[in-house]
Amino acid sequence: MTNSIKPLHRGLIVSCQAPVDSPLHEPIVIAAMAQAAVNNGAVGVRIDTPNHIIAVREKVKVPIIGLWKQVIAGYDVYITPKFHHAAAVAEAGADIIAIDATTRNRPDDETVVDIIARIHQHLGKLVMADVDTIAAAKAAADAGADLVGTTLYGYTDATKHLSPPGWELLNQMVEQLDIPVICEGGISSPEMARKALDLQAYAVVVGTAITGIDLQVKTYTSVLTK
């Protein structure tokens, strides 16, 4: 399984996603984004939903970090919240499955420990733990996560007063964990991506700054129309 981690070392992973109400939220478009990213040097891609993963798998051979965002009433966890979502992501062709590994409650009393173990044992896939704090990162590593990412820094009740990228969290994770640490969230320039690697991130994920046409255009127009 580790063969899917080594190619990511010191490289750029592009998150190819689009809002569900965007014309870009189509498998053929997401696959084209992924193929363009790989053609220009991306070492991996991060893809949401099984249908998009299937389309991307047909176009690229680099490792796919797959996830499935699902909103479940009564719970804040939404990145691959349940095991059956992870199973669908695996079946679609992902090499690594990203899950919300914060300490928040999960549906049906599933735990981070249980879902990581089941992904390893029943799906034979690696797990990327998306976390918000060093406590969650350490718990995920203890639970057997193969990689851990700063993905949810700034997006949970515990961290909503903070703005990504979580440089301090990245430092803490690199210093205290023995598994690869991925910097994800708030990387908006090549210089920031370089800084993440200089801080010893194993790899860096960039999404909106590269593939987020909807948000980027909104940002421009909001300024131009003032």
mmCIF file of N, CA and C in Angstrom, residues 2-118:
data_model
loop_
_atom_site.group_PDB
_atom_site.id
_atom_site.type_symbol
_atom_site.label_atom_id
_atom_site.label_comp_id
_atom_site.label_asym_id
_atom_site.label_seq_id
_atom_site.Cartn_x
_atom_site.Cartn_y
_atom_site.Cartn_z
ATOM 1 N N THR A 2 2.079 1.175 0.577
ATOM 2 C CA THR A 2 2.913 2.357 0.691
ATOM 3 C C THR A 2 3.368 2.876 -0.663
ATOM 4 N N ASN A 3 3.230 2.069 -1.740
ATOM 5 C CA ASN A 3 3.605 2.530 -3.068
ATOM 6 C C ASN A 3 2.783 3.731 -3.517
ATOM 7 N N SER A 4 1.641 3.952 -2.896
ATOM 8 C CA SER A 4 0.828 5.114 -3.239
ATOM 9 C C SER A 4 1.258 6.357 -2.485
ATOM 10 N N ILE A 5 2.079 6.221 -1.462
ATOM 11 C CA ILE A 5 2.538 7.376 -0.688
ATOM 12 C C ILE A 5 3.848 7.921 -1.250
ATOM 13 N N LYS A 6 4.791 7.046 -1.581
ATOM 14 C CA LYS A 6 6.113 7.489 -2.019
ATOM 15 C C LYS A 6 6.073 8.471 -3.191
ATOM 16 N N PRO A 7 5.233 8.264 -4.199
ATOM 17 C CA PRO A 7 5.223 9.211 -5.326
ATOM 18 C C PRO A 7 4.807 10.628 -4.939
ATOM 19 N N LEU A 8 4.195 10.771 -3.773
ATOM 20 C CA LEU A 8 3.705 12.083 -3.356
ATOM 21 C C LEU A 8 4.799 12.936 -2.714
ATOM 22 N N HIS A 9 5.929 12.317 -2.364
ATOM 23 C CA HIS A 9 6.941 12.996 -1.546
ATOM 24 C C HIS A 9 7.456 14.275 -2.186
ATOM 25 N N ARG A 10 7.331 15.380 -1.435
ATOM 26 C CA ARG A 10 7.837 16.700 -1.838
ATOM 27 C C ARG A 10 7.127 17.228 -3.084
ATOM 28 N N GLY A 11 5.915 16.757 -3.345
ATOM 29 C CA GLY A 11 5.232 17.151 -4.566
ATOM 30 C C GLY A 11 3.933 17.902 -4.344
ATOM 31 N N LEU A 12 3.338 18.278 -5.468
ATOM 32 C CA LEU A 12 2.077 19.015 -5.477
ATOM 33 C C LEU A 12 0.918 18.059 -5.776
ATOM 34 N N ILE A 13 -0.056 18.074 -4.897
ATOM 35 C CA ILE A 13 -1.306 17.332 -5.106
ATOM 36 C C ILE A 13 -2.380 18.370 -5.419
ATOM 37 N N VAL A 14 -3.087 18.184 -6.515
ATOM 38 C CA VAL A 14 -4.114 19.159 -6.884
ATOM 39 C C VAL A 14 -5.500 18.602 -6.541
ATOM 40 N N SER A 15 -6.233 19.386 -5.780
ATOM 41 C CA SER A 15 -7.606 19.018 -5.440
ATOM 42 C C SER A 15 -8.514 19.500 -6.556
ATOM 43 N N CYS A 16 -9.096 18.549 -7.269
ATOM 44 C CA CYS A 16 -9.947 18.862 -8.418
ATOM 45 C C CYS A 16 -11.404 18.654 -8.008
ATOM 46 N N GLN A 17 -12.012 19.721 -7.533
ATOM 47 C CA GLN A 17 -13.389 19.647 -7.057
ATOM 48 C C GLN A 17 -14.134 20.891 -7.528
ATOM 49 N N ALA A 18 -15.461 20.815 -7.482
ATOM 50 C CA ALA A 18 -16.288 21.958 -7.851
ATOM 51 C C ALA A 18 -17.565 21.925 -7.016
ATOM 52 N N PRO A 19 -18.141 23.087 -6.730
ATOM 53 C CA PRO A 19 -19.417 23.111 -5.995
ATOM 54 C C PRO A 19 -20.485 22.317 -6.728
ATOM 55 N N VAL A 20 -21.412 21.719 -5.986
ATOM 56 C CA VAL A 20 -22.428 20.868 -6.622
ATOM 57 C C VAL A 20 -23.333 21.656 -7.554
ATOM 58 N N ASP A 21 -23.446 22.969 -7.372
ATOM 59 C CA ASP A 21 -24.306 23.773 -8.248
ATOM 60 C C ASP A 21 -23.526 24.417 -9.389
ATOM 61 N N SER A 22 -22.287 24.009 -9.569
ATOM 62 C CA SER A 22 -21.454 24.571 -10.636
ATOM 63 C C SER A 22 -21.532 23.697 -11.886
ATOM 64 N N PRO A 23 -21.476 24.304 -13.076
ATOM 65 C CA PRO A 23 -21.394 23.516 -14.321
ATOM 66 C C PRO A 23 -20.135 22.649 -14.369
ATOM 67 N N LEU A 24 -19.160 22.995 -13.533
ATOM 68 C CA LEU A 24 -17.925 22.208 -13.500
ATOM 69 C C LEU A 24 -18.083 20.886 -12.750
ATOM 70 N N HIS A 25 -19.199 20.738 -12.032
ATOM 71 C CA HIS A 25 -19.399 19.534 -11.222
ATOM 72 C C HIS A 25 -19.889 18.380 -12.099
ATOM 73 N N GLU A 26 -19.070 18.035 -13.056
ATOM 74 C CA GLU A 26 -19.368 16.937 -13.981
ATOM 75 C C GLU A 26 -18.127 16.050 -14.071
ATOM 76 N N PRO A 27 -18.320 14.737 -14.112
ATOM 77 C CA PRO A 27 -17.162 13.834 -14.151
ATOM 78 C C PRO A 27 -16.180 14.152 -15.268
ATOM 79 N N ILE A 28 -16.676 14.461 -16.456
ATOM 80 C CA ILE A 28 -15.775 14.719 -17.585
ATOM 81 C C ILE A 28 -14.944 15.977 -17.353
ATOM 82 N N VAL A 29 -15.524 16.954 -16.667
ATOM 83 C CA VAL A 29 -14.796 18.202 -16.390
ATOM 84 C C VAL A 29 -13.750 17.976 -15.298
ATOM 85 N N ILE A 30 -14.151 17.281 -14.252
ATOM 86 C CA ILE A 30 -13.212 16.995 -13.162
ATOM 87 C C ILE A 30 -12.048 16.156 -13.683
ATOM 88 N N ALA A 31 -12.356 15.193 -14.558
ATOM 89 C CA ALA A 31 -11.293 14.355 -15.123
ATOM 90 C C ALA A 31 -10.339 15.185 -15.973
ATOM 91 N N ALA A 32 -10.878 16.154 -16.708
ATOM 92 C CA ALA A 32 -10.022 17.025 -17.525
ATOM 93 C C ALA A 32 -9.129 17.879 -16.633
ATOM 94 N N MET A 33 -9.684 18.392 -15.544
ATOM 95 C CA MET A 33 -8.877 19.155 -14.581
ATOM 96 C C MET A 33 -7.718 18.295 -14.071
ATOM 97 N N ALA A 34 -8.040 17.072 -13.688
ATOM 98 C CA ALA A 34 -7.023 16.177 -13.122
ATOM 99 C C ALA A 34 -5.946 15.867 -14.158
ATOM 100 N N GLN A 35 -6.374 15.598 -15.380
ATOM 101 C CA GLN A 35 -5.410 15.271 -16.433
ATOM 102 C C GLN A 35 -4.502 16.460 -16.723
ATOM 103 N N ALA A 36 -5.061 17.665 -16.742
ATOM 104 C CA ALA A 36 -4.250 18.868 -16.960
ATOM 105 C C ALA A 36 -3.256 19.060 -15.820
ATOM 106 N N ALA A 37 -3.708 18.800 -14.587
ATOM 107 C CA ALA A 37 -2.816 18.940 -13.432
ATOM 108 C C ALA A 37 -1.649 17.967 -13.525
ATOM 109 N N VAL A 38 -1.942 16.725 -13.867
ATOM 110 C CA VAL A 38 -0.885 15.715 -13.962
ATOM 111 C C VAL A 38 0.047 16.017 -15.131
ATOM 112 N N ASN A 39 -0.517 16.444 -16.245
ATOM 113 C CA ASN A 39 0.316 16.782 -17.409
ATOM 114 C C ASN A 39 1.338 17.864 -17.087
ATOM 115 N N ASN A 40 1.015 18.675 -16.083
ATOM 116 C CA ASN A 40 1.897 19.791 -15.727
ATOM 117 C C ASN A 40 2.658 19.564 -14.432
ATOM 118 N N GLY A 41 2.717 18.314 -13.968
ATOM 119 C CA GLY A 41 3.625 17.979 -12.889
ATOM 120 C C GLY A 41 3.023 17.607 -11.555
ATOM 121 N N ALA A 42 1.711 17.634 -11.419
ATOM 122 C CA ALA A 42 1.114 17.212 -10.151
ATOM 123 C C ALA A 42 1.428 15.737 -9.899
ATOM 124 N N VAL A 43 1.764 15.409 -8.660
ATOM 125 C CA VAL A 43 2.130 14.024 -8.330
ATOM 126 C C VAL A 43 0.932 13.217 -7.832
ATOM 127 N N GLY A 44 -0.183 13.892 -7.594
ATOM 128 C CA GLY A 44 -1.378 13.219 -7.128
ATOM 129 C C GLY A 44 -2.556 14.160 -7.259
ATOM 130 N N VAL A 45 -3.764 13.595 -7.124
ATOM 131 C CA VAL A 45 -4.967 14.424 -7.169
ATOM 132 C C VAL A 45 -5.887 14.017 -6.029
ATOM 133 N N ARG A 46 -6.700 14.978 -5.605
ATOM 134 C CA ARG A 46 -7.671 14.722 -4.531
ATOM 135 C C ARG A 46 -9.058 14.954 -5.129
ATOM 136 N N ILE A 47 -9.907 13.911 -5.064
ATOM 137 C CA ILE A 47 -11.155 13.898 -5.818
ATOM 138 C C ILE A 47 -12.331 13.528 -4.919
ATOM 139 N N ASP A 48 -13.433 14.263 -5.070
ATOM 140 C CA ASP A 48 -14.657 14.034 -4.297
ATOM 141 C C ASP A 48 -15.680 13.290 -5.150
ATOM 142 N N THR A 49 -16.359 12.384 -4.545
ATOM 143 C CA THR A 49 -17.467 11.562 -5.053
ATOM 144 C C THR A 49 -16.981 10.383 -5.913
ATOM 145 N N PRO A 50 -17.624 9.247 -5.755
ATOM 146 C CA PRO A 50 -17.247 8.057 -6.531
ATOM 147 C C PRO A 50 -17.318 8.268 -8.042
ATOM 148 N N ASN A 51 -18.349 8.943 -8.531
ATOM 149 C CA ASN A 51 -18.465 9.132 -9.982
ATOM 150 C C ASN A 51 -17.294 9.929 -10.557
ATOM 151 N N HIS A 52 -16.868 10.924 -9.818
ATOM 152 C CA HIS A 52 -15.732 11.712 -10.293
ATOM 153 C C HIS A 52 -14.434 10.903 -10.208
ATOM 154 N N ILE A 53 -14.310 10.096 -9.182
ATOM 155 C CA ILE A 53 -13.107 9.259 -9.045
ATOM 156 C C ILE A 53 -13.018 8.266 -10.208
ATOM 157 N N ILE A 54 -14.147 7.664 -10.566
ATOM 158 C CA ILE A 54 -14.154 6.720 -11.697
ATOM 159 C C ILE A 54 -13.667 7.414 -12.973
ATOM 160 N N ALA A 55 -14.172 8.612 -13.211
ATOM 161 C CA ALA A 55 -13.792 9.346 -14.427
ATOM 162 C C ALA A 55 -12.316 9.723 -14.410
ATOM 163 N N VAL A 56 -11.829 10.140 -13.244
ATOM 164 C CA VAL A 56 -10.420 10.539 -13.138
ATOM 165 C C VAL A 56 -9.508 9.322 -13.270
ATOM 166 N N ARG A 57 -9.916 8.192 -12.687
ATOM 167 C CA ARG A 57 -9.093 6.971 -12.757
ATOM 168 C C ARG A 57 -8.828 6.549 -14.190
ATOM 169 N N GLU A 58 -9.784 6.823 -15.066
ATOM 170 C CA GLU A 58 -9.615 6.456 -16.473
ATOM 171 C C GLU A 58 -8.591 7.329 -17.182
ATOM 172 N N LYS A 59 -8.275 8.482 -16.593
ATOM 173 C CA LYS A 59 -7.413 9.456 -17.276
ATOM 174 C C LYS A 59 -6.019 9.589 -16.690
ATOM 175 N N VAL A 60 -5.835 9.259 -15.406
ATOM 176 C CA VAL A 60 -4.521 9.474 -14.781
ATOM 177 C C VAL A 60 -4.079 8.221 -14.036
ATOM 178 N N LYS A 61 -2.756 8.101 -13.898
ATOM 179 C CA LYS A 61 -2.202 6.938 -13.192
ATOM 180 C C LYS A 61 -1.599 7.320 -11.844
ATOM 181 N N VAL A 62 -1.536 8.609 -11.535
ATOM 182 C CA VAL A 62 -0.970 9.042 -10.250
ATOM 183 C C VAL A 62 -1.924 8.651 -9.119
ATOM 184 N N PRO A 63 -1.416 8.615 -7.882
ATOM 185 C CA PRO A 63 -2.298 8.289 -6.759
ATOM 186 C C PRO A 63 -3.486 9.246 -6.650
ATOM 187 N N ILE A 64 -4.642 8.659 -6.406
ATOM 188 C CA ILE A 64 -5.859 9.435 -6.164
ATOM 189 C C ILE A 64 -6.198 9.370 -4.681
ATOM 190 N N ILE A 65 -6.290 10.545 -4.058
ATOM 191 C CA ILE A 65 -6.847 10.632 -2.702
ATOM 192 C C ILE A 65 -8.337 10.869 -2.878
ATOM 193 N N GLY A 66 -9.129 9.877 -2.537
ATOM 194 C CA GLY A 66 -10.571 9.959 -2.751
ATOM 195 C C GLY A 66 -11.328 10.249 -1.474
ATOM 196 N N LEU A 67 -12.436 10.915 -1.628
ATOM 197 C CA LEU A 67 -13.303 11.211 -0.485
ATOM 198 C C LEU A 67 -14.727 11.325 -0.999
ATOM 199 N N TRP A 68 -15.661 11.409 -0.077
ATOM 200 C CA TRP A 68 -17.060 11.614 -0.466
ATOM 201 C C TRP A 68 -17.697 12.520 0.566
ATOM 202 N N LYS A 69 -17.948 13.760 0.168
ATOM 203 C CA LYS A 69 -18.567 14.721 1.087
ATOM 204 C C LYS A 69 -20.066 14.433 1.175
ATOM 205 N N GLN A 70 -20.505 14.153 2.383
ATOM 206 C CA GLN A 70 -21.909 13.837 2.610
ATOM 207 C C GLN A 70 -22.386 14.541 3.883
ATOM 208 N N VAL A 71 -23.423 15.353 3.752
ATOM 209 C CA VAL A 71 -23.977 16.038 4.915
ATOM 210 C C VAL A 71 -25.030 15.138 5.549
ATOM 211 N N ILE A 72 -24.859 14.854 6.830
ATOM 212 C CA ILE A 72 -25.786 14.000 7.564
ATOM 213 C C ILE A 72 -26.372 14.809 8.716
ATOM 214 N N ALA A 73 -27.678 14.895 8.764
ATOM 215 C CA ALA A 73 -28.348 15.720 9.769
ATOM 216 C C ALA A 73 -27.899 15.357 11.181
ATOM 217 N N GLY A 74 -27.567 16.396 11.943
ATOM 218 C CA GLY A 74 -27.180 16.178 13.328
ATOM 219 C C GLY A 74 -25.695 15.999 13.551
ATOM 220 N N TYR A 75 -24.926 15.990 12.454
ATOM 221 C CA TYR A 75 -23.473 15.770 12.577
ATOM 222 C C TYR A 75 -22.705 16.788 11.730
ATOM 223 N N ASP A 76 -21.584 17.232 12.263
ATOM 224 C CA ASP A 76 -20.735 18.169 11.529
ATOM 225 C C ASP A 76 -19.731 17.447 10.638
ATOM 226 N N VAL A 77 -19.464 16.187 10.920
ATOM 227 C CA VAL A 77 -18.524 15.410 10.103
ATOM 228 C C VAL A 77 -19.119 15.197 8.712
ATOM 229 N N TYR A 78 -18.373 15.556 7.656
ATOM 230 C CA TYR A 78 -18.931 15.392 6.315
ATOM 231 C C TYR A 78 -17.946 14.829 5.296
ATOM 232 N N ILE A 79 -16.679 14.733 5.618
ATOM 233 C CA ILE A 79 -15.726 14.137 4.672
ATOM 234 C C ILE A 79 -15.676 12.633 4.908
ATOM 235 N N THR A 80 -16.241 11.872 3.989
ATOM 236 C CA THR A 80 -16.333 10.412 4.110
ATOM 237 C C THR A 80 -16.782 10.044 5.533
ATOM 238 N N PRO A 81 -18.002 10.422 5.887
ATOM 239 C CA PRO A 81 -18.429 10.285 7.292
ATOM 240 C C PRO A 81 -18.656 8.854 7.772
ATOM 241 N N LYS A 82 -18.992 7.917 6.858
ATOM 242 C CA LYS A 82 -19.280 6.555 7.293
ATOM 243 C C LYS A 82 -18.481 5.547 6.468
ATOM 244 N N PHE A 83 -18.360 4.352 7.017
ATOM 245 C CA PHE A 83 -17.561 3.329 6.343
ATOM 246 C C PHE A 83 -18.094 3.012 4.957
ATOM 247 N N HIS A 84 -19.414 2.963 4.816
ATOM 248 C CA HIS A 84 -19.927 2.588 3.487
ATOM 249 C C HIS A 84 -19.583 3.650 2.437
ATOM 250 N N HIS A 85 -19.393 4.910 2.868
ATOM 251 C CA HIS A 85 -18.917 5.926 1.923
ATOM 252 C C HIS A 85 -17.473 5.606 1.508
ATOM 253 N N ALA A 86 -16.665 5.209 2.478
ATOM 254 C CA ALA A 86 -15.280 4.836 2.183
ATOM 255 C C ALA A 86 -15.238 3.644 1.222
ATOM 256 N N ALA A 87 -16.133 2.700 1.420
ATOM 257 C CA ALA A 87 -16.169 1.519 0.549
ATOM 258 C C ALA A 87 -16.483 1.923 -0.890
ATOM 259 N N ALA A 88 -17.403 2.873 -1.067
ATOM 260 C CA ALA A 88 -17.745 3.334 -2.415
ATOM 261 C C ALA A 88 -16.564 4.060 -3.064
ATOM 262 N N VAL A 89 -15.854 4.838 -2.260
ATOM 263 C CA VAL A 89 -14.674 5.560 -2.763
ATOM 264 C C VAL A 89 -13.594 4.571 -3.194
ATOM 265 N N ALA A 90 -13.403 3.522 -2.406
ATOM 266 C CA ALA A 90 -12.419 2.493 -2.738
ATOM 267 C C ALA A 90 -12.802 1.769 -4.020
ATOM 268 N N GLU A 91 -14.065 1.399 -4.116
ATOM 269 C CA GLU A 91 -14.535 0.674 -5.305
ATOM 270 C C GLU A 91 -14.385 1.526 -6.569
ATOM 271 N N ALA A 92 -14.493 2.835 -6.420
ATOM 272 C CA ALA A 92 -14.383 3.744 -7.566
ATOM 273 C C ALA A 92 -12.958 3.839 -8.101
ATOM 274 N N GLY A 93 -11.978 3.464 -7.262
ATOM 275 C CA GLY A 93 -10.613 3.459 -7.764
ATOM 276 C C GLY A 93 -9.626 4.337 -7.019
ATOM 277 N N ALA A 94 -10.009 4.874 -5.873
ATOM 278 C CA ALA A 94 -9.072 5.689 -5.098
ATOM 279 C C ALA A 94 -7.974 4.806 -4.505
ATOM 280 N N ASP A 95 -6.782 5.380 -4.387
ATOM 281 C CA ASP A 95 -5.663 4.663 -3.760
ATOM 282 C C ASP A 95 -5.595 4.948 -2.275
ATOM 283 N N ILE A 96 -5.969 6.168 -1.910
ATOM 284 C CA ILE A 96 -5.936 6.628 -0.530
ATOM 285 C C ILE A 96 -7.318 7.207 -0.217
ATOM 286 N N ILE A 97 -7.859 6.891 0.953
ATOM 287 C CA ILE A 97 -9.183 7.397 1.306
ATOM 288 C C ILE A 97 -9.041 8.447 2.394
ATOM 289 N N ALA A 98 -9.524 9.653 2.098
ATOM 290 C CA ALA A 98 -9.497 10.735 3.081
ATOM 291 C C ALA A 98 -10.762 10.693 3.920
ATOM 292 N N ILE A 99 -10.585 10.782 5.232
ATOM 293 C CA ILE A 99 -11.734 10.812 6.135
ATOM 294 C C ILE A 99 -11.590 11.986 7.093
ATOM 295 N N ASP A 100 -12.713 12.476 7.595
ATOM 296 C CA ASP A 100 -12.692 13.440 8.692
ATOM 297 C C ASP A 100 -12.229 12.683 9.927
ATOM 298 N N ALA A 101 -11.100 13.094 10.467
ATOM 299 C CA ALA A 101 -10.562 12.410 11.654
ATOM 300 C C ALA A 101 -10.481 13.373 12.832
ATOM 301 N N THR A 102 -11.383 14.352 12.845
ATOM 302 C CA THR A 102 -11.477 15.209 14.026
ATOM 303 C C THR A 102 -12.103 14.402 15.151
ATOM 304 N N THR A 103 -12.144 14.994 16.326
ATOM 305 C CA THR A 103 -12.690 14.270 17.481
ATOM 306 C C THR A 103 -14.204 14.433 17.585
ATOM 307 N N ARG A 104 -14.827 15.004 16.573
ATOM 308 C CA ARG A 104 -16.285 15.189 16.590
ATOM 309 C C ARG A 104 -17.002 13.845 16.455
ATOM 310 N N ASN A 105 -18.249 13.820 16.942
ATOM 311 C CA ASN A 105 -19.032 12.591 16.871
ATOM 312 C C ASN A 105 -19.310 12.206 15.419
ATOM 313 N N ARG A 106 -19.294 10.901 15.176
ATOM 314 C CA ARG A 106 -19.592 10.378 13.842
ATOM 315 C C ARG A 106 -20.952 9.686 13.872
ATOM 316 N N PRO A 107 -21.629 9.609 12.727
ATOM 317 C CA PRO A 107 -22.935 8.937 12.667
ATOM 318 C C PRO A 107 -22.840 7.467 13.067
ATOM 319 N N ASP A 108 -23.934 6.963 13.647
ATOM 320 C CA ASP A 108 -24.053 5.549 14.014
ATOM 321 C C ASP A 108 -22.933 5.092 14.952
ATOM 322 N N ASP A 109 -22.424 6.033 15.729
ATOM 323 C CA ASP A 109 -21.405 5.716 16.734
ATOM 324 C C ASP A 109 -20.138 5.104 16.144
ATOM 325 N N GLU A 110 -19.924 5.271 14.845
ATOM 326 C CA GLU A 110 -18.632 4.852 14.290
ATOM 327 C C GLU A 110 -17.543 5.733 14.892
ATOM 328 N N THR A 111 -16.352 5.195 15.029
ATOM 329 C CA THR A 111 -15.233 5.967 15.567
ATOM 330 C C THR A 111 -14.111 6.021 14.534
ATOM 331 N N VAL A 112 -13.211 6.968 14.725
ATOM 332 C CA VAL A 112 -12.062 7.071 13.825
ATOM 333 C C VAL A 112 -11.245 5.785 13.880
ATOM 334 N N VAL A 113 -11.082 5.248 15.079
ATOM 335 C CA VAL A 113 -10.318 4.002 15.237
ATOM 336 C C VAL A 113 -10.956 2.880 14.417
ATOM 337 N N ASP A 114 -12.264 2.750 14.528
ATOM 338 C CA ASP A 114 -12.960 1.664 13.835
ATOM 339 C C ASP A 114 -12.914 1.830 12.318
ATOM 340 N N ILE A 115 -13.164 3.046 11.852
ATOM 341 C CA ILE A 115 -13.257 3.225 10.400
ATOM 342 C C ILE A 115 -11.888 3.057 9.739
ATOM 343 N N ILE A 116 -10.810 3.495 10.420
ATOM 344 C CA ILE A 116 -9.475 3.280 9.860
ATOM 345 C C ILE A 116 -9.160 1.785 9.790
ATOM 346 N N ALA A 117 -9.474 1.080 10.861
ATOM 347 C CA ALA A 117 -9.205 -0.365 10.882
ATOM 348 C C ALA A 117 -9.996 -1.086 9.796
ATOM 349 N N ARG A 118 -11.244 -0.707 9.601
ATOM 350 C CA ARG A 118 -12.082 -1.384 8.595
ATOM 351 C C ARG A 118 -11.605 -1.054 7.176
#
